[in-house]
Tab-separated table of N, CA, C and O in Angstrom:
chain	number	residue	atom	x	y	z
A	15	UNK	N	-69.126	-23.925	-22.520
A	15	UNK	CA	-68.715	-24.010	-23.909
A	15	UNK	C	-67.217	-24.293	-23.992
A	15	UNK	O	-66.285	-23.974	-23.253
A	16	UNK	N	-67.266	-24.828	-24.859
A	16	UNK	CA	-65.354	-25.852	-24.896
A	16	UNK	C	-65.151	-25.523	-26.445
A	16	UNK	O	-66.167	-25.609	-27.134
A	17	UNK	N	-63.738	-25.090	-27.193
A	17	UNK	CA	-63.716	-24.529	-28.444
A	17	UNK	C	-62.408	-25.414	-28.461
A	17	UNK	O	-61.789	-25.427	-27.397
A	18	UNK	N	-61.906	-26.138	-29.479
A	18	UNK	CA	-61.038	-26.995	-29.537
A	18	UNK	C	-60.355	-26.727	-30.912
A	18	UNK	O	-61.009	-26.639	-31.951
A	19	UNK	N	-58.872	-26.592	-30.851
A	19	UNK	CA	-58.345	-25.930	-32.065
A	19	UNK	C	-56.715	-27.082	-31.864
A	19	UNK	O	-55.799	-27.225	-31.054
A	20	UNK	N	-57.190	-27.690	-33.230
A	20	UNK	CA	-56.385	-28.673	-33.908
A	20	UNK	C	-55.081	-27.998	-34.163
A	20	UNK	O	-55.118	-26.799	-34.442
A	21	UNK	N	-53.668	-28.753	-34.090
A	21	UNK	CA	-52.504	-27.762	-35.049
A	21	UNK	C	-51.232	-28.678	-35.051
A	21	UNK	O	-50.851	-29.039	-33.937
A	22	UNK	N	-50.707	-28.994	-35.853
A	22	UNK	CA	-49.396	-29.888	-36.250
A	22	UNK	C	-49.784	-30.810	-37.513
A	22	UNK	O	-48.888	-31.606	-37.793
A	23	UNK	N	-50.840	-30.871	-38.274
A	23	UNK	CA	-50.995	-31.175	-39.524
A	23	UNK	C	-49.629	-30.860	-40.340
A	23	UNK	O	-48.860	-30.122	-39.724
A	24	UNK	N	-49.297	-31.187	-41.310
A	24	UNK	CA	-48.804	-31.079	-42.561
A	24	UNK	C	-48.410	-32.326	-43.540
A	24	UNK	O	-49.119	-33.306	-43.768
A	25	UNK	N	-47.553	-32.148	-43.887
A	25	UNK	CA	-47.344	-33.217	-45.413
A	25	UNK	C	-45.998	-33.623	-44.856
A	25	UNK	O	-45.250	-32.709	-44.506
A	26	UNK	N	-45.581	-34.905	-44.725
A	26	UNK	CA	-44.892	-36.012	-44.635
A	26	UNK	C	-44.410	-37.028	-45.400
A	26	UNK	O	-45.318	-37.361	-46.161
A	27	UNK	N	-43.310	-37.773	-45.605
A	27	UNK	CA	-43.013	-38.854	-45.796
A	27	UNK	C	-43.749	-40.028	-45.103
A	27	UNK	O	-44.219	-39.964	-43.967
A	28	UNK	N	-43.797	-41.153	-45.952
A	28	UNK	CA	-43.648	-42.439	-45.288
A	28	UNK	C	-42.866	-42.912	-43.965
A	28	UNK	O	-41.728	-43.349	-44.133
A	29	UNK	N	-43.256	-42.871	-42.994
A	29	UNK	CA	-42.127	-43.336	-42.205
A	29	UNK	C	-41.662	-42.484	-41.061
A	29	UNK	O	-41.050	-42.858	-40.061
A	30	UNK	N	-42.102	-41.140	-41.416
A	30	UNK	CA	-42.243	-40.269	-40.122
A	30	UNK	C	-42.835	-40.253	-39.740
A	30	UNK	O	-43.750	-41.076	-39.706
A	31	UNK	N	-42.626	-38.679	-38.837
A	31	UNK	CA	-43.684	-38.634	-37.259
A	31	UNK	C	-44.162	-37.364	-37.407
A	31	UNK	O	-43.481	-36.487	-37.938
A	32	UNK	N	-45.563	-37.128	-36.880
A	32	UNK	CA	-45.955	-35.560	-36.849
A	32	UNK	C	-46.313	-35.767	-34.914
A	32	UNK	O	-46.469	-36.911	-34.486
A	33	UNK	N	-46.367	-35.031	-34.325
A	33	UNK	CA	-47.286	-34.846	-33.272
A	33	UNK	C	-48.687	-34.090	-33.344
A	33	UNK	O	-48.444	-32.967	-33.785
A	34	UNK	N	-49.706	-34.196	-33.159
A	34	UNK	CA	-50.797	-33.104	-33.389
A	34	UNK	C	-51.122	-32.868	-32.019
A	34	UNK	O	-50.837	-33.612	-31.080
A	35	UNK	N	-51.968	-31.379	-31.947
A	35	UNK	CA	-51.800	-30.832	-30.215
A	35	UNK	C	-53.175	-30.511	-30.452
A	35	UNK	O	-53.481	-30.546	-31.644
A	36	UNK	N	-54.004	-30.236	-29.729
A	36	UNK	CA	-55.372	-30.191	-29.646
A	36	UNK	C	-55.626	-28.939	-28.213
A	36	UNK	O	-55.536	-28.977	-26.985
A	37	UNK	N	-55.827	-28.354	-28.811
A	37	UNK	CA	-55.659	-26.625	-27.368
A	37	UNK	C	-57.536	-26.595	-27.112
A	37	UNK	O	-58.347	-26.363	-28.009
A	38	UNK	N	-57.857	-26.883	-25.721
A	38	UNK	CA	-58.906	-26.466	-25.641
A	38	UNK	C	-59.076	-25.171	-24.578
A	38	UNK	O	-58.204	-24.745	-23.820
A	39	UNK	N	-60.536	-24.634	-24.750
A	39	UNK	CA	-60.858	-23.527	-24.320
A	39	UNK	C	-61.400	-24.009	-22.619
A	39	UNK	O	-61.468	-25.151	-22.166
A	40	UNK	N	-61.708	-22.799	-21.984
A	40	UNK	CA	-62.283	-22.985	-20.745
A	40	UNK	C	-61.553	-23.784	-19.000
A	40	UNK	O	-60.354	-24.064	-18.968
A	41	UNK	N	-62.112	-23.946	-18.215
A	41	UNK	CA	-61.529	-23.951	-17.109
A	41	UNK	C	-61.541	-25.544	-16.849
A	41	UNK	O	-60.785	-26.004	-15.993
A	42	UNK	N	-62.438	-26.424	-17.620
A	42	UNK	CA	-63.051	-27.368	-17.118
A	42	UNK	C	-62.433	-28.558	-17.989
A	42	UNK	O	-62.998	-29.638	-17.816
A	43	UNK	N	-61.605	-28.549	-18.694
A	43	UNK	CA	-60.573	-29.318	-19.522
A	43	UNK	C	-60.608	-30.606	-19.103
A	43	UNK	O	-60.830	-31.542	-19.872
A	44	UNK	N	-60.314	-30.782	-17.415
A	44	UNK	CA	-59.544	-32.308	-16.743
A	44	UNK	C	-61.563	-33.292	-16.547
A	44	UNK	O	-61.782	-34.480	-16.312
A	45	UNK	N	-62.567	-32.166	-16.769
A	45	UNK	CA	-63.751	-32.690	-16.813
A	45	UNK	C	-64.310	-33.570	-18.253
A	45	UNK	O	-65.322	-34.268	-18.321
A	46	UNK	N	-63.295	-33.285	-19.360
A	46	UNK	CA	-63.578	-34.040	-20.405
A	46	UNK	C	-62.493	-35.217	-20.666
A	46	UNK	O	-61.274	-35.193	-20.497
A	47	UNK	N	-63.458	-36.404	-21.198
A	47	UNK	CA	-62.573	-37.390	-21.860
A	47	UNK	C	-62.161	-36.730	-23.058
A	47	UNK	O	-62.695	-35.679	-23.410
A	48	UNK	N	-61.197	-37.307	-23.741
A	48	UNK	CA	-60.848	-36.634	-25.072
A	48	UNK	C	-60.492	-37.736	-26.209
A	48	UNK	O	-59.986	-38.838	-25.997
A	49	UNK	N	-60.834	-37.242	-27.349
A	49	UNK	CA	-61.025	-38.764	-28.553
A	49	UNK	C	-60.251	-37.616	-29.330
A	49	UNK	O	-60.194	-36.415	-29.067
A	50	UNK	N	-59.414	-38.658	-30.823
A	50	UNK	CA	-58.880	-38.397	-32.532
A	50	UNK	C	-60.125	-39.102	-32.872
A	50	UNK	O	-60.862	-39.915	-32.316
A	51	UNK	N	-60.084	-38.564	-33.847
A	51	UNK	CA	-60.747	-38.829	-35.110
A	51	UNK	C	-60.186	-38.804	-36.498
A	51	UNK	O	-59.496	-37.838	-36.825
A	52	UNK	N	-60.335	-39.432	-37.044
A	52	UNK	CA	-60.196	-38.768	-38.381
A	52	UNK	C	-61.071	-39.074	-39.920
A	52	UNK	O	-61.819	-40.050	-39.869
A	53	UNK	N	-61.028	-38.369	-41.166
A	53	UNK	CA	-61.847	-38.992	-42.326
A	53	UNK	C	-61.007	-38.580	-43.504
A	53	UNK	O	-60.810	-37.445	-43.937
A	54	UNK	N	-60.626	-39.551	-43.864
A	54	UNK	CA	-60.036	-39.507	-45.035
A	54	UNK	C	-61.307	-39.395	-46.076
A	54	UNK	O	-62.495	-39.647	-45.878
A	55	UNK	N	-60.508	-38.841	-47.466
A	55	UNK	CA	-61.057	-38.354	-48.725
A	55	UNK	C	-61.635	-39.552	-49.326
A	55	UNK	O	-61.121	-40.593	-49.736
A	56	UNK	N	-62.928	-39.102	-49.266
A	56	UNK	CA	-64.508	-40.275	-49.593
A	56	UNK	C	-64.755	-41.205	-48.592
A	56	UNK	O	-65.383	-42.249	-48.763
A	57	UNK	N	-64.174	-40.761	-47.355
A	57	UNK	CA	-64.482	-42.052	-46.277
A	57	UNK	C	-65.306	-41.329	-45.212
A	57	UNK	O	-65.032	-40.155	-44.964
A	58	UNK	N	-66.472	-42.061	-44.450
A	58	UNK	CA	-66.547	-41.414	-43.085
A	58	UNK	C	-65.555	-41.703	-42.481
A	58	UNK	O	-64.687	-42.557	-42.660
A	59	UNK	N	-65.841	-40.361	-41.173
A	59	UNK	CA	-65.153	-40.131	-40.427
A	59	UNK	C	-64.515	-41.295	-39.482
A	59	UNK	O	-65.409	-42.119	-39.672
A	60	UNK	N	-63.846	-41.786	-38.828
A	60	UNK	CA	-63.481	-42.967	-37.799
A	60	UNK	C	-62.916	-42.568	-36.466
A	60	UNK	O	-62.115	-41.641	-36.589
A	61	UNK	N	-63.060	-42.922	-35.400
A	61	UNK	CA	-62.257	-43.241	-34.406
A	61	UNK	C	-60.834	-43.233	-34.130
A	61	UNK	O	-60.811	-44.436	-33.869
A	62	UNK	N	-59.656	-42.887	-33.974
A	62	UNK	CA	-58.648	-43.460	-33.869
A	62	UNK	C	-58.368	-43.603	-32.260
A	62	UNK	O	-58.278	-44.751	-31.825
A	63	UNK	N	-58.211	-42.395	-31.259
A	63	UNK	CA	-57.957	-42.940	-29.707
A	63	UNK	C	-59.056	-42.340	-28.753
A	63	UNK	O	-60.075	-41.661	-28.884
A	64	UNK	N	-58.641	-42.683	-28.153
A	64	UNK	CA	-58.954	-41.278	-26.898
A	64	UNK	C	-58.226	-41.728	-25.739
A	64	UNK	O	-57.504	-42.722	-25.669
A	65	UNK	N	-58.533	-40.764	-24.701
A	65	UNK	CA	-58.045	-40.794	-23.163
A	65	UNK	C	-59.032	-40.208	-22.087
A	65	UNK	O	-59.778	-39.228	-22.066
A	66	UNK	N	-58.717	-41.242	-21.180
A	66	UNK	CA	-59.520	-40.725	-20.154
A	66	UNK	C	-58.804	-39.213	-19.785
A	66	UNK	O	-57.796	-38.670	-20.236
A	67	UNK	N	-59.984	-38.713	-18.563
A	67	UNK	CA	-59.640	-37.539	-17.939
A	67	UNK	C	-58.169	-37.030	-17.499
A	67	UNK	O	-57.640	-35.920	-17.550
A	68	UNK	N	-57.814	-38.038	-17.137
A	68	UNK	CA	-56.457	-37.507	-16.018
A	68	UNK	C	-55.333	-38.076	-16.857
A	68	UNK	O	-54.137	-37.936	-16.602
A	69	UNK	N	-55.904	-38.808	-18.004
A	69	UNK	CA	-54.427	-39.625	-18.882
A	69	UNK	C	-53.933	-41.028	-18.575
A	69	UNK	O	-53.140	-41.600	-19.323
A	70	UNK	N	-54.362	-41.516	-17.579
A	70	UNK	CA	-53.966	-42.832	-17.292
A	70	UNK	C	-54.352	-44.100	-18.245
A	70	UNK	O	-53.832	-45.201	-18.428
A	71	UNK	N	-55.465	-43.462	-18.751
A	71	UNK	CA	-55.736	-45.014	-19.768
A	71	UNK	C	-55.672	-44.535	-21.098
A	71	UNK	O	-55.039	-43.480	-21.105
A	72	UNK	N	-56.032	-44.839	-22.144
A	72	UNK	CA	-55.704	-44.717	-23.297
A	72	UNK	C	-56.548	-45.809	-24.107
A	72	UNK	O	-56.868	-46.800	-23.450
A	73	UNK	N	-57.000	-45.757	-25.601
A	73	UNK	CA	-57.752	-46.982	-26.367
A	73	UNK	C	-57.382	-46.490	-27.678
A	73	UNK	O	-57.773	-45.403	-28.103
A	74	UNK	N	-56.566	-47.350	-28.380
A	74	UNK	CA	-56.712	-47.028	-29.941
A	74	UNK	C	-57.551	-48.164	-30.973
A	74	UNK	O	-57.856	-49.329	-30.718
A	75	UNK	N	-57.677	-47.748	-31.620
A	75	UNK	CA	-58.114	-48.483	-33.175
A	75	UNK	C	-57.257	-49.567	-33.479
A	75	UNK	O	-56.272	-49.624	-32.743
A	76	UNK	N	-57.309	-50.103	-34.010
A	76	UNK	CA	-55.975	-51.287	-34.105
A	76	UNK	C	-55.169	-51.195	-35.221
A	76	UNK	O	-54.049	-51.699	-35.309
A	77	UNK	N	-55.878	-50.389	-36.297
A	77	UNK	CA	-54.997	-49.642	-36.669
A	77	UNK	C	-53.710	-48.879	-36.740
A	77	UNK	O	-52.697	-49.225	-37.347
A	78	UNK	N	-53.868	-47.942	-36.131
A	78	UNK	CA	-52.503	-47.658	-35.280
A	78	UNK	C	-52.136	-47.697	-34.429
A	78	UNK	O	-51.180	-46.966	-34.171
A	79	UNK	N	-52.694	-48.628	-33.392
A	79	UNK	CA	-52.317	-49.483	-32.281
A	79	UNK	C	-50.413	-49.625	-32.290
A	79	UNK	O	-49.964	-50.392	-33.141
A	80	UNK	N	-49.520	-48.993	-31.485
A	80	UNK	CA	-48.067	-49.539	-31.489
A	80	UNK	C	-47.958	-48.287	-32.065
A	80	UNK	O	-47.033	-47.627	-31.594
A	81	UNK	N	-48.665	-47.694	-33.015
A	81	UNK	CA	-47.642	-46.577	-33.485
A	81	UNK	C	-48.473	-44.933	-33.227
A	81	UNK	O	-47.934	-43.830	-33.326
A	82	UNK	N	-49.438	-45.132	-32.995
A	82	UNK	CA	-49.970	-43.357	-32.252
A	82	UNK	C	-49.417	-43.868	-30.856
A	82	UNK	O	-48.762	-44.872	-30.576
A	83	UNK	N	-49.956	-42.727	-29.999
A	83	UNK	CA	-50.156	-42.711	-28.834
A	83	UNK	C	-50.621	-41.066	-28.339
A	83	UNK	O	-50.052	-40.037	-28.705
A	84	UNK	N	-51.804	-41.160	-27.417
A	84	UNK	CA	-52.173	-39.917	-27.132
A	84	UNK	C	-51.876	-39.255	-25.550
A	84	UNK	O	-52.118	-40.168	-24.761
A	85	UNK	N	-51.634	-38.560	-25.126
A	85	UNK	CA	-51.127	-37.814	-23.751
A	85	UNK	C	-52.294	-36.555	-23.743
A	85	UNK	O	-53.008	-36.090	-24.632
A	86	UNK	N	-52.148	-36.286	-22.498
A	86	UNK	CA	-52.899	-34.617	-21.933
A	86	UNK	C	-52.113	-34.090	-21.575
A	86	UNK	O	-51.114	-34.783	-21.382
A	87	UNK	N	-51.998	-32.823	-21.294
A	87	UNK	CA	-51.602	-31.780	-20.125
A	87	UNK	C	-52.705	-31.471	-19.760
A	87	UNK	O	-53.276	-30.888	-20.683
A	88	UNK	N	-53.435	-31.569	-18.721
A	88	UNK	CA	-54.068	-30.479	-17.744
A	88	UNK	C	-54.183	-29.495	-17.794
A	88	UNK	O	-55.130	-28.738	-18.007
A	89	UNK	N	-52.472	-29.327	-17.453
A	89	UNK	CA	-52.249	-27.932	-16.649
A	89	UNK	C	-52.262	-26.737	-18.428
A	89	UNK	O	-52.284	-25.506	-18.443
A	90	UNK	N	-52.245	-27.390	-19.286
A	90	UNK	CA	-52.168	-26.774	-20.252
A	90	UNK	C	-53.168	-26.665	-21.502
A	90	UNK	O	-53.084	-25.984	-22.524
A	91	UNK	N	-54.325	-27.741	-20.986
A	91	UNK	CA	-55.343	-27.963	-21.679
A	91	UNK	C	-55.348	-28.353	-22.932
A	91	UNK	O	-56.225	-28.099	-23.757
A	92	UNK	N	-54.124	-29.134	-23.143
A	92	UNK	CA	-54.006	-29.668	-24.537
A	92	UNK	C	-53.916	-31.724	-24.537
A	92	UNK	O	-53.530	-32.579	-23.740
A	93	UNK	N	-54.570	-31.707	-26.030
A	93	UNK	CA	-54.149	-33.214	-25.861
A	93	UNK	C	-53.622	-33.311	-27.003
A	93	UNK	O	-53.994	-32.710	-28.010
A	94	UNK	N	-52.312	-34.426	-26.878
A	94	UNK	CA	-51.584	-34.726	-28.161
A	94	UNK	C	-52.333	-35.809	-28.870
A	94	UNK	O	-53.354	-36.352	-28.448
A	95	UNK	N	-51.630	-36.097	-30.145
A	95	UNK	CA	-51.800	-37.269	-30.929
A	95	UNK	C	-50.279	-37.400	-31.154
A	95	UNK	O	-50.060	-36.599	-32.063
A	96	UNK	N	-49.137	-37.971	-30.818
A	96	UNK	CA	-48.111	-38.739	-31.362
A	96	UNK	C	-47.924	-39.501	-32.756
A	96	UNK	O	-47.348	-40.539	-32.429
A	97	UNK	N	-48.032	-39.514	-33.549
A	97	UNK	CA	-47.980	-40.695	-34.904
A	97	UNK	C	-46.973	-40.525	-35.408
A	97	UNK	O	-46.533	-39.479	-35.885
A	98	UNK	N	-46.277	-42.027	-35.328
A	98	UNK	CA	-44.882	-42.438	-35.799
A	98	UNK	C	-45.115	-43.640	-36.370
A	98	UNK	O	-45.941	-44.486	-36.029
A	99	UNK	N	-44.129	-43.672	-37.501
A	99	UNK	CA	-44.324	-45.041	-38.406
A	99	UNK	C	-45.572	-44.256	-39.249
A	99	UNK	O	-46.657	-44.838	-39.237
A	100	UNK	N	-45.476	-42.899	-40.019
A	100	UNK	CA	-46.571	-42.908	-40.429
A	100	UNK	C	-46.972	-43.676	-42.286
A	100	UNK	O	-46.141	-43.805	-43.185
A	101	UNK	N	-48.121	-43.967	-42.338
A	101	UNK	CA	-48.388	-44.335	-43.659
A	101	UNK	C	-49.295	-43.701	-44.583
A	101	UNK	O	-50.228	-42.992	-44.207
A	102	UNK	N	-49.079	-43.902	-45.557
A	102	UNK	CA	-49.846	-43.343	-46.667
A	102	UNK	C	-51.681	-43.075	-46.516
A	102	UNK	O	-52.411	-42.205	-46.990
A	103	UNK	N	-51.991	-44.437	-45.506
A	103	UNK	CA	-52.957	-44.503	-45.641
A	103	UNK	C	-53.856	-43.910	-44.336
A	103	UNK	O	-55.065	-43.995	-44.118
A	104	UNK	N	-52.802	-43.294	-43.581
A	104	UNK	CA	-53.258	-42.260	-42.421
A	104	UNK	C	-53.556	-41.140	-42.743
A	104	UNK	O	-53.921	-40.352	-41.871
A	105	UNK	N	-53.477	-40.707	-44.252
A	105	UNK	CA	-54.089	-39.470	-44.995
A	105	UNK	C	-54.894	-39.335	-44.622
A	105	UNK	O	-55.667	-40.291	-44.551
A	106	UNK	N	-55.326	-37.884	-44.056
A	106	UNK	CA	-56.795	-37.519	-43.378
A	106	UNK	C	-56.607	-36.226	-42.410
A	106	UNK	O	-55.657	-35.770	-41.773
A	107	UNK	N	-57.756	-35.908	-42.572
A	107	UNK	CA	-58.287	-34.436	-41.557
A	107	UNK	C	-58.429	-35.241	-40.105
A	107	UNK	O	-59.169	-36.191	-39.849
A	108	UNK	N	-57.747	-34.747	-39.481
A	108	UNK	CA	-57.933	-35.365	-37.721
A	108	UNK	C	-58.873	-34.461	-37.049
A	108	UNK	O	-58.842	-33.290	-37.427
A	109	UNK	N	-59.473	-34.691	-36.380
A	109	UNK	CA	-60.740	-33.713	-35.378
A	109	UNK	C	-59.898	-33.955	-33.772
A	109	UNK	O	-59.202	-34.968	-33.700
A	110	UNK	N	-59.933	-33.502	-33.157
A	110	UNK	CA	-59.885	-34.126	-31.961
A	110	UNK	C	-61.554	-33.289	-31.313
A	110	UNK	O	-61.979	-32.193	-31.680
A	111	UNK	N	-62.273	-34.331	-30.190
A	111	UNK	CA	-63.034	-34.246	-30.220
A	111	UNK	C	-62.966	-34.393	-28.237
A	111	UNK	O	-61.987	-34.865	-27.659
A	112	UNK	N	-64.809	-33.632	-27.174
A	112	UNK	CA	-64.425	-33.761	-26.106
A	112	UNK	C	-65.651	-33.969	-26.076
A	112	UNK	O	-66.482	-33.379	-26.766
A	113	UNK	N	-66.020	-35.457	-24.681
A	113	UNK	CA	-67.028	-35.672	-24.365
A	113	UNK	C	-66.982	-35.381	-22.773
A	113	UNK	O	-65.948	-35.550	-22.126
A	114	UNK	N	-68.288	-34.893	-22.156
A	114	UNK	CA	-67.947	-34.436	-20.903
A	114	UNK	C	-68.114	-35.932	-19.679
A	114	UNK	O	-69.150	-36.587	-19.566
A	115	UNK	N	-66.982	-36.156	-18.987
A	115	UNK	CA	-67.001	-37.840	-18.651
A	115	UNK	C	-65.576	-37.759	-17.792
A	115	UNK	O	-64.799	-36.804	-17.809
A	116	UNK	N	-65.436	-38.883	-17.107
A	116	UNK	CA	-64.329	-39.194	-16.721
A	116	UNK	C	-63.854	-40.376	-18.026
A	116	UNK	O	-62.696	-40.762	-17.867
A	117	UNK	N	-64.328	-40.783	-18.845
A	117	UNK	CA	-63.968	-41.863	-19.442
A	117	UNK	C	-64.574	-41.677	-21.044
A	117	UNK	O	-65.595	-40.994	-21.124
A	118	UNK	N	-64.122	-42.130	-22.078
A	118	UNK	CA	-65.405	-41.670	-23.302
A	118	UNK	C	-65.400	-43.206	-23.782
A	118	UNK	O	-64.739	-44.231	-23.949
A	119	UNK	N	-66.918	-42.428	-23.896
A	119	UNK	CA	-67.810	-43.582	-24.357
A	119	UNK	C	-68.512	-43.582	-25.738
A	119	UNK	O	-68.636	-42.536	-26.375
A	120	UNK	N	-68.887	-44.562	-26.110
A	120	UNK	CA	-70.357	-44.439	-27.280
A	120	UNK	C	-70.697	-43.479	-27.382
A	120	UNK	O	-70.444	-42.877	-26.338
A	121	UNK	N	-71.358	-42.639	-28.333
A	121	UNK	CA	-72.506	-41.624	-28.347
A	121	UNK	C	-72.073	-40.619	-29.083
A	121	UNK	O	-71.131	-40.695	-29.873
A	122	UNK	N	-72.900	-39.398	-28.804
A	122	UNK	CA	-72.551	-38.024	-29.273
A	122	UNK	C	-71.512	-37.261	-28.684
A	122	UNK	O	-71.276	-37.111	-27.485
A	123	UNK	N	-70.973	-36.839	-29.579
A	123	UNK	CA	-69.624	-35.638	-28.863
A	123	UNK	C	-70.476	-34.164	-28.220
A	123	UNK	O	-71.175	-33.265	-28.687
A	124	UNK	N	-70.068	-34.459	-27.224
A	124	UNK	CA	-69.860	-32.335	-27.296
A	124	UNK	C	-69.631	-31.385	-27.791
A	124	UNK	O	-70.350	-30.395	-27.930
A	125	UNK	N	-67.974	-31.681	-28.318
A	125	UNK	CA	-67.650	-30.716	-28.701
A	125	UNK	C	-66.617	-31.289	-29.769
A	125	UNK	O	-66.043	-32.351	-29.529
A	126	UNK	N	-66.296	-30.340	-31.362
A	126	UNK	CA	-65.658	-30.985	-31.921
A	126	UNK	C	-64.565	-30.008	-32.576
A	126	UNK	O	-65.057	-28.889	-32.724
A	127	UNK	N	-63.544	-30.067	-32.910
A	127	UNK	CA	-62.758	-29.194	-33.284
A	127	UNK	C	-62.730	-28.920	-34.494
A	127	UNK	O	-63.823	-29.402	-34.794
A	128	UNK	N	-62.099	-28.285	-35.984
A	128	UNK	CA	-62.000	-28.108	-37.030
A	128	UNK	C	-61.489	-28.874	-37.749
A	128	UNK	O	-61.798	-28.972	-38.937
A	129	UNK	N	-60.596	-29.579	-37.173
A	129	UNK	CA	-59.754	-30.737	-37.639
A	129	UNK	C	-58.199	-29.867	-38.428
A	129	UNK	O	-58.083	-28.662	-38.648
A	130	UNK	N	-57.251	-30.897	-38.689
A	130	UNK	CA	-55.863	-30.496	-39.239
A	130	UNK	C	-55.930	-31.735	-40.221
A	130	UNK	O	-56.534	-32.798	-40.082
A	131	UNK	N	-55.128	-31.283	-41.259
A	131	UNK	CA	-54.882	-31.998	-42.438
A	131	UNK	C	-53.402	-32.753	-41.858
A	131	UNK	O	-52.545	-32.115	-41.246
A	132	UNK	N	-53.315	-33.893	-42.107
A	132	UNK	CA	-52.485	-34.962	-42.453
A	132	UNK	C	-51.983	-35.822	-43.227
A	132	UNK	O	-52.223	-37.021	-43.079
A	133	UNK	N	-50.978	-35.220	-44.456
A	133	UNK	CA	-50.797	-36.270	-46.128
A	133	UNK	C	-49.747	-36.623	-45.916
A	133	UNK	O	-48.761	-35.921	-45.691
A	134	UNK	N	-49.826	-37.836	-45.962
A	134	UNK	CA	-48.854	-39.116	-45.949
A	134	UNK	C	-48.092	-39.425	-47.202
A	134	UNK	O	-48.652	-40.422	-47.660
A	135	UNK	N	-47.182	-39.111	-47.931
A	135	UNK	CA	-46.844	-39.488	-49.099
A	135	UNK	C	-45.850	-40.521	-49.129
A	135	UNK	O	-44.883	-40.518	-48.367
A	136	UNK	N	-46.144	-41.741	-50.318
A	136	UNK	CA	-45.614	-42.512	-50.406
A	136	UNK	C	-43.543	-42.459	-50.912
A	136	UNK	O	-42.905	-43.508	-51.012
């Protein structure tokens, strides 16, 4: 069992940066790929990155392609979300989410976190 707890949400300007940190539970952390998510108000949910196991690769949305970027610690069982250059229209509850893999793929999650709020104001 893997328990994943979102935290660096808040309310922003146009144009800044938040980091969001994603703390997971258990011993087996470097065994999951790790994905963002997010769903803005009346939208499903979407995709934004993930990372493989060990951190070496990375895939975003094209969206914020150039301006997220996501990292791990391991040793600390957390994964970031970086977002700089932020916009209005990145308003949204972020999930970060863990599939058990060296790599994430298609499909169903494992495990999903509570998500953190993110308001972008113009």
């Amino acid at each position: 069992q893997v328990q994943l707890v979102e935290s660096g949400g808040g309310l922003v300007q146009a144009g800044d940066s938040l980091r969001l940190s994603c703390a997971a539970s258990g011993r087996t952390f470097s065994s999951y790929a790790m994905a963002w998510f997010r769903q803005a108000p009346g939208k499903e949910r979407e995709f934004v990155a993930c990372i493989n196991w060990s951190g070496t690769s990375t895939y975003y949305v094209d969206s914020v392609q150039g301006r997220f970027t996501t990292s791990r610690d391991n040793a600390k069982n957390t994964v970031y979300l970086q977002m700089n250059s932020l916009k209005p229209e990145d308003t949204a509850v972020y999930y970060c989410a863990a599939k058990y893999g060296t790599t994430w793929t298609p499909g169903p999650v494992n495990y999903w976190g509570k998500g953190t709020l993110v308001t972008v104001s113009s």
